[in-house]
XYZ file of C-alpha atoms in Angstrom:
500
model
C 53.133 115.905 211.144
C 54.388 114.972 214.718
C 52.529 116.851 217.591
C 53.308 120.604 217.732
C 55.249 121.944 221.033
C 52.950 124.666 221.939
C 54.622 127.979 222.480
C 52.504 130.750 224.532
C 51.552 133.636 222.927
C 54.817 136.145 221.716
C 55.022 139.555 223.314
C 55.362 140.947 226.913
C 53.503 143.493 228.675
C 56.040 146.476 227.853
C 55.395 145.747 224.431
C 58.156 143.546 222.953
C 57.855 141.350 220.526
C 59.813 138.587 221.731
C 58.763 135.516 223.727
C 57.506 135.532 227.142
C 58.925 131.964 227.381
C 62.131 131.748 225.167
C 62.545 127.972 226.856
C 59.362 127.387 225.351
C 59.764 129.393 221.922
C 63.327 127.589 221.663
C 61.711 124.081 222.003
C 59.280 124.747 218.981
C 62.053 126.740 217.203
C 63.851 123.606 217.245
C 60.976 121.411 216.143
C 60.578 123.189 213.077
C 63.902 122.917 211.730
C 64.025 119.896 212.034
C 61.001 119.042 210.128
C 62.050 121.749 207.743
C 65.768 119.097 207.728
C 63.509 116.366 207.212
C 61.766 117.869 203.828
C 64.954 117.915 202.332
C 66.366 114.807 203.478
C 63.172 112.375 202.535
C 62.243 115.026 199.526
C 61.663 111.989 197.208
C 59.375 110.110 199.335
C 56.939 113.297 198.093
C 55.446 114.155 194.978
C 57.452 116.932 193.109
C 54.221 119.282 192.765
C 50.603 118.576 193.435
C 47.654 120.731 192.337
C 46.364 122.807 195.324
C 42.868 121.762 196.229
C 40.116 124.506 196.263
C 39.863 124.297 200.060
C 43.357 124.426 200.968
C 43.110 128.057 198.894
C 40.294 128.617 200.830
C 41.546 128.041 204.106
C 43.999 130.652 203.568
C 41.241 133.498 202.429
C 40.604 134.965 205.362
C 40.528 138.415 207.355
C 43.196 140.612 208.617
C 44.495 139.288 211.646
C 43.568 141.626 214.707
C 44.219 139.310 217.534
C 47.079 137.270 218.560
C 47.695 133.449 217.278
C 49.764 130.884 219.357
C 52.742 130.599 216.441
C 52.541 126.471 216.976
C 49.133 127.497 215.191
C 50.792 129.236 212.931
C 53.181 126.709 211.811
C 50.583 124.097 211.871
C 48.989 125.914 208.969
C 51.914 126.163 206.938
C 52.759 122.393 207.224
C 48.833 121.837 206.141
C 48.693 124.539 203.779
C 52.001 126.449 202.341
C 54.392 123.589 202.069
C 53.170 120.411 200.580
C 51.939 123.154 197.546
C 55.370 124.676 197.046
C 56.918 125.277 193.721
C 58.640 121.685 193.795
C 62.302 122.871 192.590
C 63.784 121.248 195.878
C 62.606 117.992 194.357
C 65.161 116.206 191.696
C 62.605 115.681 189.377
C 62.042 119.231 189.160
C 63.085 120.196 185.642
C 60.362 123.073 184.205
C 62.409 125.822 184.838
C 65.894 127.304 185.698
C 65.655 127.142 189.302
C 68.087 125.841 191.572
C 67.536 123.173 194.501
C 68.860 125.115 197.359
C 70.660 123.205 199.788
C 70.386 122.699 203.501
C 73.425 124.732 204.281
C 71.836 127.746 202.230
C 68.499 127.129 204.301
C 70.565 127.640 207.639
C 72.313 130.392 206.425
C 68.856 132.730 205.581
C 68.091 131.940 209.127
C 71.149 133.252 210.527
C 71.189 136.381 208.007
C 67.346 136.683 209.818
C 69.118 136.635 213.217
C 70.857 139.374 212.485
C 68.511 141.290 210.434
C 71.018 143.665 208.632
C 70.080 146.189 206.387
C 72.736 146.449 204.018
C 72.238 149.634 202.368
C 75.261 151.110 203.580
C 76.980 151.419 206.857
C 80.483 150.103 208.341
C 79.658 146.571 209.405
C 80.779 143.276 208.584
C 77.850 141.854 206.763
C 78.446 144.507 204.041
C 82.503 143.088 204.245
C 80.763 139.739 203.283
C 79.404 141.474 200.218
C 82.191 143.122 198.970
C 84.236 139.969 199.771
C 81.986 138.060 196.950
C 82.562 140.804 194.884
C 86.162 140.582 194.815
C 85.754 136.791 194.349
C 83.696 136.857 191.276
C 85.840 139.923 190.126
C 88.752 137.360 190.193
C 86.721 134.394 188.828
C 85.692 136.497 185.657
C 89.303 137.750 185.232
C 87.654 141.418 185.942
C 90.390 144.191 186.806
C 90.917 145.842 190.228
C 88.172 148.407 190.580
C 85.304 146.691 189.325
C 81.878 146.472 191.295
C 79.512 144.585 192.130
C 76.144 143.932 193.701
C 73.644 141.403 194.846
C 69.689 142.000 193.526
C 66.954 139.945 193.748
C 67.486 138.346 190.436
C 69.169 138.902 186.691
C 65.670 140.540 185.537
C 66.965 143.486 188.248
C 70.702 143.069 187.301
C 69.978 143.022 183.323
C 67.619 146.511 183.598
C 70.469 147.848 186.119
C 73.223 146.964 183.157
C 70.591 148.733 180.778
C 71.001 151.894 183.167
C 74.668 151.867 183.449
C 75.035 151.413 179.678
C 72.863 154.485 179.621
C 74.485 156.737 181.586
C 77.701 155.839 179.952
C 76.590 157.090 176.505
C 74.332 160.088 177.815
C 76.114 161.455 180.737
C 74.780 161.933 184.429
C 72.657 164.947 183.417
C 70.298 162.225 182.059
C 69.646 161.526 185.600
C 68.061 164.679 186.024
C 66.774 165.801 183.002
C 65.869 162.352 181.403
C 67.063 160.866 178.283
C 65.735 164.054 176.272
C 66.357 164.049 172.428
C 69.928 161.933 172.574
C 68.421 159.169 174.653
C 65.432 158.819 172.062
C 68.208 157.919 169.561
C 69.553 155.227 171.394
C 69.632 151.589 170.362
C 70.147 148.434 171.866
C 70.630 145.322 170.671
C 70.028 141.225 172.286
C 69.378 138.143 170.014
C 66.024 137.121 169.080
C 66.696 134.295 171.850
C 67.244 136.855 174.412
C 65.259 136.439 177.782
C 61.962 138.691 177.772
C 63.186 140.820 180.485
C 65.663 142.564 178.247
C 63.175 143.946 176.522
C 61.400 144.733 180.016
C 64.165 146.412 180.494
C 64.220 149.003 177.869
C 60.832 149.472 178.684
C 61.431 150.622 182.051
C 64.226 152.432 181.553
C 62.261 154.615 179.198
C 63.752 153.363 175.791
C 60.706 151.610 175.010
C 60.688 148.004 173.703
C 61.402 149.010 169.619
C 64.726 150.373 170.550
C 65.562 147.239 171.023
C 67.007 145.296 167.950
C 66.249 141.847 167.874
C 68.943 139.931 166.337
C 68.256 136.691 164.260
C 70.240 133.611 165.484
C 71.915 130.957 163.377
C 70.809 126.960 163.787
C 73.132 126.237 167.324
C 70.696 129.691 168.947
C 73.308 132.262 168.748
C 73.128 135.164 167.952
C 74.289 136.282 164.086
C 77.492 138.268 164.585
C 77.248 139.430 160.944
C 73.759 140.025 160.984
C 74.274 142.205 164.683
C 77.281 144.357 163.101
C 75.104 145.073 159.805
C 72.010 146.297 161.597
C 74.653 148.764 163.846
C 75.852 150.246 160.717
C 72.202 150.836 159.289
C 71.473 152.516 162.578
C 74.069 154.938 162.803
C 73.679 155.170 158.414
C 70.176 156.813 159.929
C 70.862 158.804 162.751
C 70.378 156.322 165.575
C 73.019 156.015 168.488
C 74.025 152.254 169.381
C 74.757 152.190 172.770
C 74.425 148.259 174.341
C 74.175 145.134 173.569
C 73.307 141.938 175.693
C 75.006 138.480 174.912
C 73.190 135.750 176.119
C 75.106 132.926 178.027
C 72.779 130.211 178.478
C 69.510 131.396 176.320
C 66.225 130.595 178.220
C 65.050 128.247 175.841
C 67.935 126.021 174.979
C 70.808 127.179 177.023
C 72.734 128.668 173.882
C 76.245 130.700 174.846
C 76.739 133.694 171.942
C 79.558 134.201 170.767
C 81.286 136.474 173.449
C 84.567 137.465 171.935
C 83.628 138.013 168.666
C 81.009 140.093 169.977
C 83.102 141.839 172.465
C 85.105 142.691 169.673
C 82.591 144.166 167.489
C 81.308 146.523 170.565
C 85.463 147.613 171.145
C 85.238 148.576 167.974
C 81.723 150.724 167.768
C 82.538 151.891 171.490
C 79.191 150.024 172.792
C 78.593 148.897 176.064
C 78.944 145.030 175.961
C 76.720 143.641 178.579
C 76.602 139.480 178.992
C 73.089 138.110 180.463
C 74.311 135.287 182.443
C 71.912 134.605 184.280
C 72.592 130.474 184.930
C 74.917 130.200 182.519
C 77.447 132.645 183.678
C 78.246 130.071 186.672
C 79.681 127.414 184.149
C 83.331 129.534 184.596
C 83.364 127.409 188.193
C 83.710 124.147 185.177
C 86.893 123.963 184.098
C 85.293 121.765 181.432
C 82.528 124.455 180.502
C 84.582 127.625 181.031
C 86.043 127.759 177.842
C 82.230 127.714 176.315
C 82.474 131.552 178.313
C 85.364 132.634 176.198
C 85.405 136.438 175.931
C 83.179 137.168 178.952
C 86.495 139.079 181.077
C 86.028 141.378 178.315
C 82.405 142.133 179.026
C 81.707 145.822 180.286
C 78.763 144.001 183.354
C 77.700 140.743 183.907
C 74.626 139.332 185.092
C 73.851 136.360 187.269
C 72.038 134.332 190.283
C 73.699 132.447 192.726
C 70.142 130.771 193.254
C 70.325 129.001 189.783
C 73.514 127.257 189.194
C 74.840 127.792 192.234
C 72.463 126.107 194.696
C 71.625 129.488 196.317
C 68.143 129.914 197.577
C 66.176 132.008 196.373
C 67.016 134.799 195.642
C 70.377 136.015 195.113
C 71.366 137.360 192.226
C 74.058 139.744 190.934
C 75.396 142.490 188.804
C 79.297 142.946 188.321
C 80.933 146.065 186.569
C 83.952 146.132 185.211
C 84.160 150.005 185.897
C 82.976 150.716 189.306
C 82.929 154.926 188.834
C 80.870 154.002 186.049
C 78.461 152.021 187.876
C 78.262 154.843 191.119
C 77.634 157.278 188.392
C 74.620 155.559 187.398
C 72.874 155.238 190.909
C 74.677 157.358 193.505
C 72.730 159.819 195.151
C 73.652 162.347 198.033
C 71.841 163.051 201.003
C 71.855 164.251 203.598
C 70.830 161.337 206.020
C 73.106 158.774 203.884
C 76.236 161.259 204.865
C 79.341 159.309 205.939
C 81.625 160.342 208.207
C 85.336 159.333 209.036
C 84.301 157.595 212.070
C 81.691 155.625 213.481
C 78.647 153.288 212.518
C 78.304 155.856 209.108
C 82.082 155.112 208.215
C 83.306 153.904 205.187
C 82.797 154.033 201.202
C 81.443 152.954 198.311
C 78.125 151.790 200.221
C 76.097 149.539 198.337
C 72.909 151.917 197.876
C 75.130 153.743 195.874
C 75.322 150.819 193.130
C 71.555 150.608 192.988
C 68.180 152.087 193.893
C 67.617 149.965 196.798
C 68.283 151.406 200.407
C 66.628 148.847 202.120
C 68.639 145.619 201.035
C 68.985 142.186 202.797
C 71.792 139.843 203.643
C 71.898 138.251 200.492
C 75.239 137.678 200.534
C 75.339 135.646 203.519
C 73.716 132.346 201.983
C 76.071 132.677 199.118
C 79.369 133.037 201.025
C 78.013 129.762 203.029
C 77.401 128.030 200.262
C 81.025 128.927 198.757
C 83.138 128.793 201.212
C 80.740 125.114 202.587
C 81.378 123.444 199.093
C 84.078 125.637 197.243
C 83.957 126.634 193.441
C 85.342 123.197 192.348
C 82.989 121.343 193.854
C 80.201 123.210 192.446
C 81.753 123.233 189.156
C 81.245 119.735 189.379
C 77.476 120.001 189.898
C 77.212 122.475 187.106
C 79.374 119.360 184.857
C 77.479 116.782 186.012
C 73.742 118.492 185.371
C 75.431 119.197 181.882
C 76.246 115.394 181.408
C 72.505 114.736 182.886
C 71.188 116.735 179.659
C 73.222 114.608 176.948
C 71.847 111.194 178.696
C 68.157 112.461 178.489
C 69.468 113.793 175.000
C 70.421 109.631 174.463
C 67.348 108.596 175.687
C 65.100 110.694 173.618
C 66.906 110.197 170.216
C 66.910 106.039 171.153
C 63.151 106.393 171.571
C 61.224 106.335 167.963
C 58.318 108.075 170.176
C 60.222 110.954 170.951
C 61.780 113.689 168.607
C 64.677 116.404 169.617
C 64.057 120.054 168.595
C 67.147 121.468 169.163
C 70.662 121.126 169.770
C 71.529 120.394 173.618
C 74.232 122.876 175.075
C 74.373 123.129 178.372
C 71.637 121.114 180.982
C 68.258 122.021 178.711
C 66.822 119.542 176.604
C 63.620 120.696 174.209
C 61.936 117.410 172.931
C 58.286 116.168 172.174
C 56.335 113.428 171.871
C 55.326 112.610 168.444
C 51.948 114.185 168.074
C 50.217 117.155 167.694
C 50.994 120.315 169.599
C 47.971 120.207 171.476
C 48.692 116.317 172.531
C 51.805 117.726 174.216
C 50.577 121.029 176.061
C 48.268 117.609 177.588
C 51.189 115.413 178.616
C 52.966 118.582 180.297
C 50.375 118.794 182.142
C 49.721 115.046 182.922
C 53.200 114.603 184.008
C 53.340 117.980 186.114
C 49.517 116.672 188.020
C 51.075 112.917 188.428
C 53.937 114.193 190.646
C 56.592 112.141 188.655
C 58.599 115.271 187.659
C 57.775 118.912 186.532
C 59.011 119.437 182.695
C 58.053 123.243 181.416
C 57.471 124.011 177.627
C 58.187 126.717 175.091
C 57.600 127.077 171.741
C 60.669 126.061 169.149
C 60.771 126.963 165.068
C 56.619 127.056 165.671
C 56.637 123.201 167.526
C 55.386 123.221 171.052
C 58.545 121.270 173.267
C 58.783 119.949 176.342
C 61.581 121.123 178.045
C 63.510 120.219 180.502
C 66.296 122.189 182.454
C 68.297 120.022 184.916
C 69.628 122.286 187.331
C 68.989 120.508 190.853
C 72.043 119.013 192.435
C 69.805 116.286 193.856
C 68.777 114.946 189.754
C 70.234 111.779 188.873
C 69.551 109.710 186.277
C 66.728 107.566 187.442
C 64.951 111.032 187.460
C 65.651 111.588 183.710
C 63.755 107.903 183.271
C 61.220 108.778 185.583
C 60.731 111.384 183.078
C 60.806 110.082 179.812
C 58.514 107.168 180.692
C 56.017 109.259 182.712
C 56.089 111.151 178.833
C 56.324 108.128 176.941
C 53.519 107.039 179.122
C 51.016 110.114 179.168
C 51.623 110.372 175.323
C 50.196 107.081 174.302
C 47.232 107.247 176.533
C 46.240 110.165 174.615
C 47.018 109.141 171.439
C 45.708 105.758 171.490
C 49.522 104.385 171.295
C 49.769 106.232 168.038
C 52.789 107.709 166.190
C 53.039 111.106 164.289
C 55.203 110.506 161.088
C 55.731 113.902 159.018
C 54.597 113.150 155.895
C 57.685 113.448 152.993
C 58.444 116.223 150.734
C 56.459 116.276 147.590
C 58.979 115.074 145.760
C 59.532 112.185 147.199
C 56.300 111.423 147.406
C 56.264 111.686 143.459
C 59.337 109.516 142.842
């Protein structure tokens, strides 16, 4: 790290926080974007993730802070000990998990929605314009009609639980909201696919349902969910008293990246009057494709959507998003007089519907303001072609792992995830994970796939090319023989052939 322009000691004698010397402060300021410029720019001349050594955790482990640090002190300790042991997804061999890369023009962005520090709770001001702007753009984008909400949230786990509250309030009423579900919101059922990200079931949980209320729908062998097996277990429900009242689509399951079938289940719920609710969370962003959109055929008829900008869409973290198609329906489920959130015809407390009214936070940050940077910046067709092109990423690791006798595919590849192994036991692979996370090559996660432990790998970063995907596959390739002694698994044939 280049030497540290020392900054004297923030705060003044009538108690500001600000600089005494903003010359000074300005100078460092400066410094440390551009080293934060230069991490992105020369990310590949660093390992994607390293281990974090004992003392480095150490370091950090200390008191309370009572007395005043210079803040080039500061920083110096964050250089030293915060960001060479970051997560890694800025890197392009980052591939373990659905995270986007961010981009330098999100980065500047978060700074500038830290200028201004807006609370966007409610309130007449133009940050909250900026908000309600991206709502009308992904209302238009998801062919939505005129009227329907929409909100930014830390992340899908928030927006999927806030659908699961909507959905509720729909088939109970508002009294709910005071009374709690009582004896009609014990009956209710929901229903996801067995694929279904875990927080779905979080979500019931929370909401008071409890996880059993939620029906876990076998899938058929591309991941999706059974359409026939999801419209038989409605009719046993309601055969026994129960009261169906949701159901979550999954586009873009966690493990593979498999899109449901959202028409024919949007059909199915028009017909039982259930709340159809798509979990989008990265794979909701493929409408900006105009090659992948059609694979999101019968999401405008969804009843909410769930997403994050910081996946797909290069966002950092975190932005993510709920849209309603029926935004009384949505207020219903979170609005809240009071007195000091009154609003008035004129003034700072002017204007309505204000976003603490869509969902239980009052306190709420510019979220929006990265995202409308990074839309307006690159526009929806160039990101669609990042989306594309991480898609066409997947099918040439896909190539390279069926060319490779070494290697085995475990499932079908949809979208940008690819689950594969080497060929050896389960416990040789949890090891080469492992190996190739430690050796700073790239960062594959795993999950578990018809009872086989996979590698998996979800290309997502803007910055991946396909030098990464070899990077990976030989760091595996690699890893894998040194543990097995250059050894191949063969699955031994069925018994019958074995007897002919």
């Amino acid at each position: 790290m280049n030497e540290i322009i020392r900054n004297p000691k923030a705060g003044a004698t009538n108690g500001s926080l600000d600089p005494q010397d903003w010359s000074a402060f300005r100078d460092l300021a400066h410094h440390m974007l551009d080293e934060a410029i230069d991490g992105i720019a020369n990310v590949r001349a660093r390992p994607v993730w390293q281990p974090i050594p004992n003392e480095v955790r150490a370091a950090i482990r200390t008191d309370v802070p009572r007395e005043a640090t210079d803040l080039a002190d500061v920083y110096r300790e964050f250089s030293e000990h915060v960001a060479p042991y970051a997560t890694g997804n800025v890197h392009p061999g980052f591939m373990g998990w659905v995270h986007g890369g961010g981009t330098a023009v999100g980065m500047v962005a978060e700074m500038l929605a830290a200028g201004l520090n807006a609370n966007l709770g409610g309130r007449d001001h133009m940050p909250i314009e900026i908000e309600r702007q991206i709502v009308e753009w992904m209302r238009g984008l998801f062919g939505f009609p005129q009227g329907a909400s929409g909100i930014f949230v830390t992340g899908t786990s928030v927006a999927n639980l806030m659908a699961v509250l909507v959905a509720r309030t729909n088939a109970v009423g508002t009294l709910t909201r005071q009374h709690g579900i009582g004896s009609d919101g014990v009956l209710l059922t929901a229903y996801a696919s067995k694929a279904a990200h875990g927080c779905i079931s979080r979500a019931m949980d929370i909401a008071g349902f409890g996880t059993d209320a939620l029906r876990k729908i076998e899938v058929d062998a591309d991941h999706r969910i059974d359409v026939a097996a999801l419209r038989a277990r409605i009719a046993v429900d309601r055969e026994v008293g129960f009261k169906p009242f949701l159901v979550t689509a999954s586009a873009g399951t966690v493990d593979i990246g498999a899109i449901d079938d959202l028409r024919a289940i949007a059909e199915l719920c028009r017909e039982e009057g259930i709340w159809f609710h798509v979990d989008g969370a990265f794979g909701a962003l493929a409408i900006l494709s105009p090659e992948l959109a059609p694979l999101l055929d019968g999401i405008a008829l969804a009843d909410s959507i769930a997403l994050d900008f910081h996946k797909w869409g290069q966002v950092p973290y975190d932005a993510g998003f709920l849209l309603v198609r029926d935004g009384e329906r949505h207020k219903q489920a979170f609005a809240q007089p009071a007195a000091y959130l009154s609003r008035e015809a004129r003034g700072l407390a002017a204007g309505t519907v204000w976003p603490c009214d869509l969902g239980p936070d009052l306190s709420r940050g510019f979220r929006a303001l990265k995202t409308w940077f990074t839309l307006k910046t690159f526009g929806t067709d160039r990101l669609g072609e990042v989306i594309a092109r991480s898609c066409a990423l997947a099918r040439y690791l896909e190539t390279r792992v069926l060319a490779e006798p070494r290697l085995e595919l475990l499932a079908p590849v949809n979208l940008n995830i690819v689950c594969f192994r080497y060929r050896a036991a389960d416990a040789v692979n949890r090891e080469i994970v492992a190996d190739v996370q430690e050796s700073g090559i790239a960062a594959p996660s795993s999950t578990i796939l018809d009872g086989k432990f996979a590698i998996r790998a979800a290309i997502v970063n803007h910055r991946t090319a396909e030098s990464d995907i070899d990077a990976l596959v030989a760091a595996v390739i690699r890893f894998g023989m040194q543990r097995t002694g250059g050894l191949i698994e063969v699955e031994a044939p069925p018994l019958a052939a074995q007897c002919s």
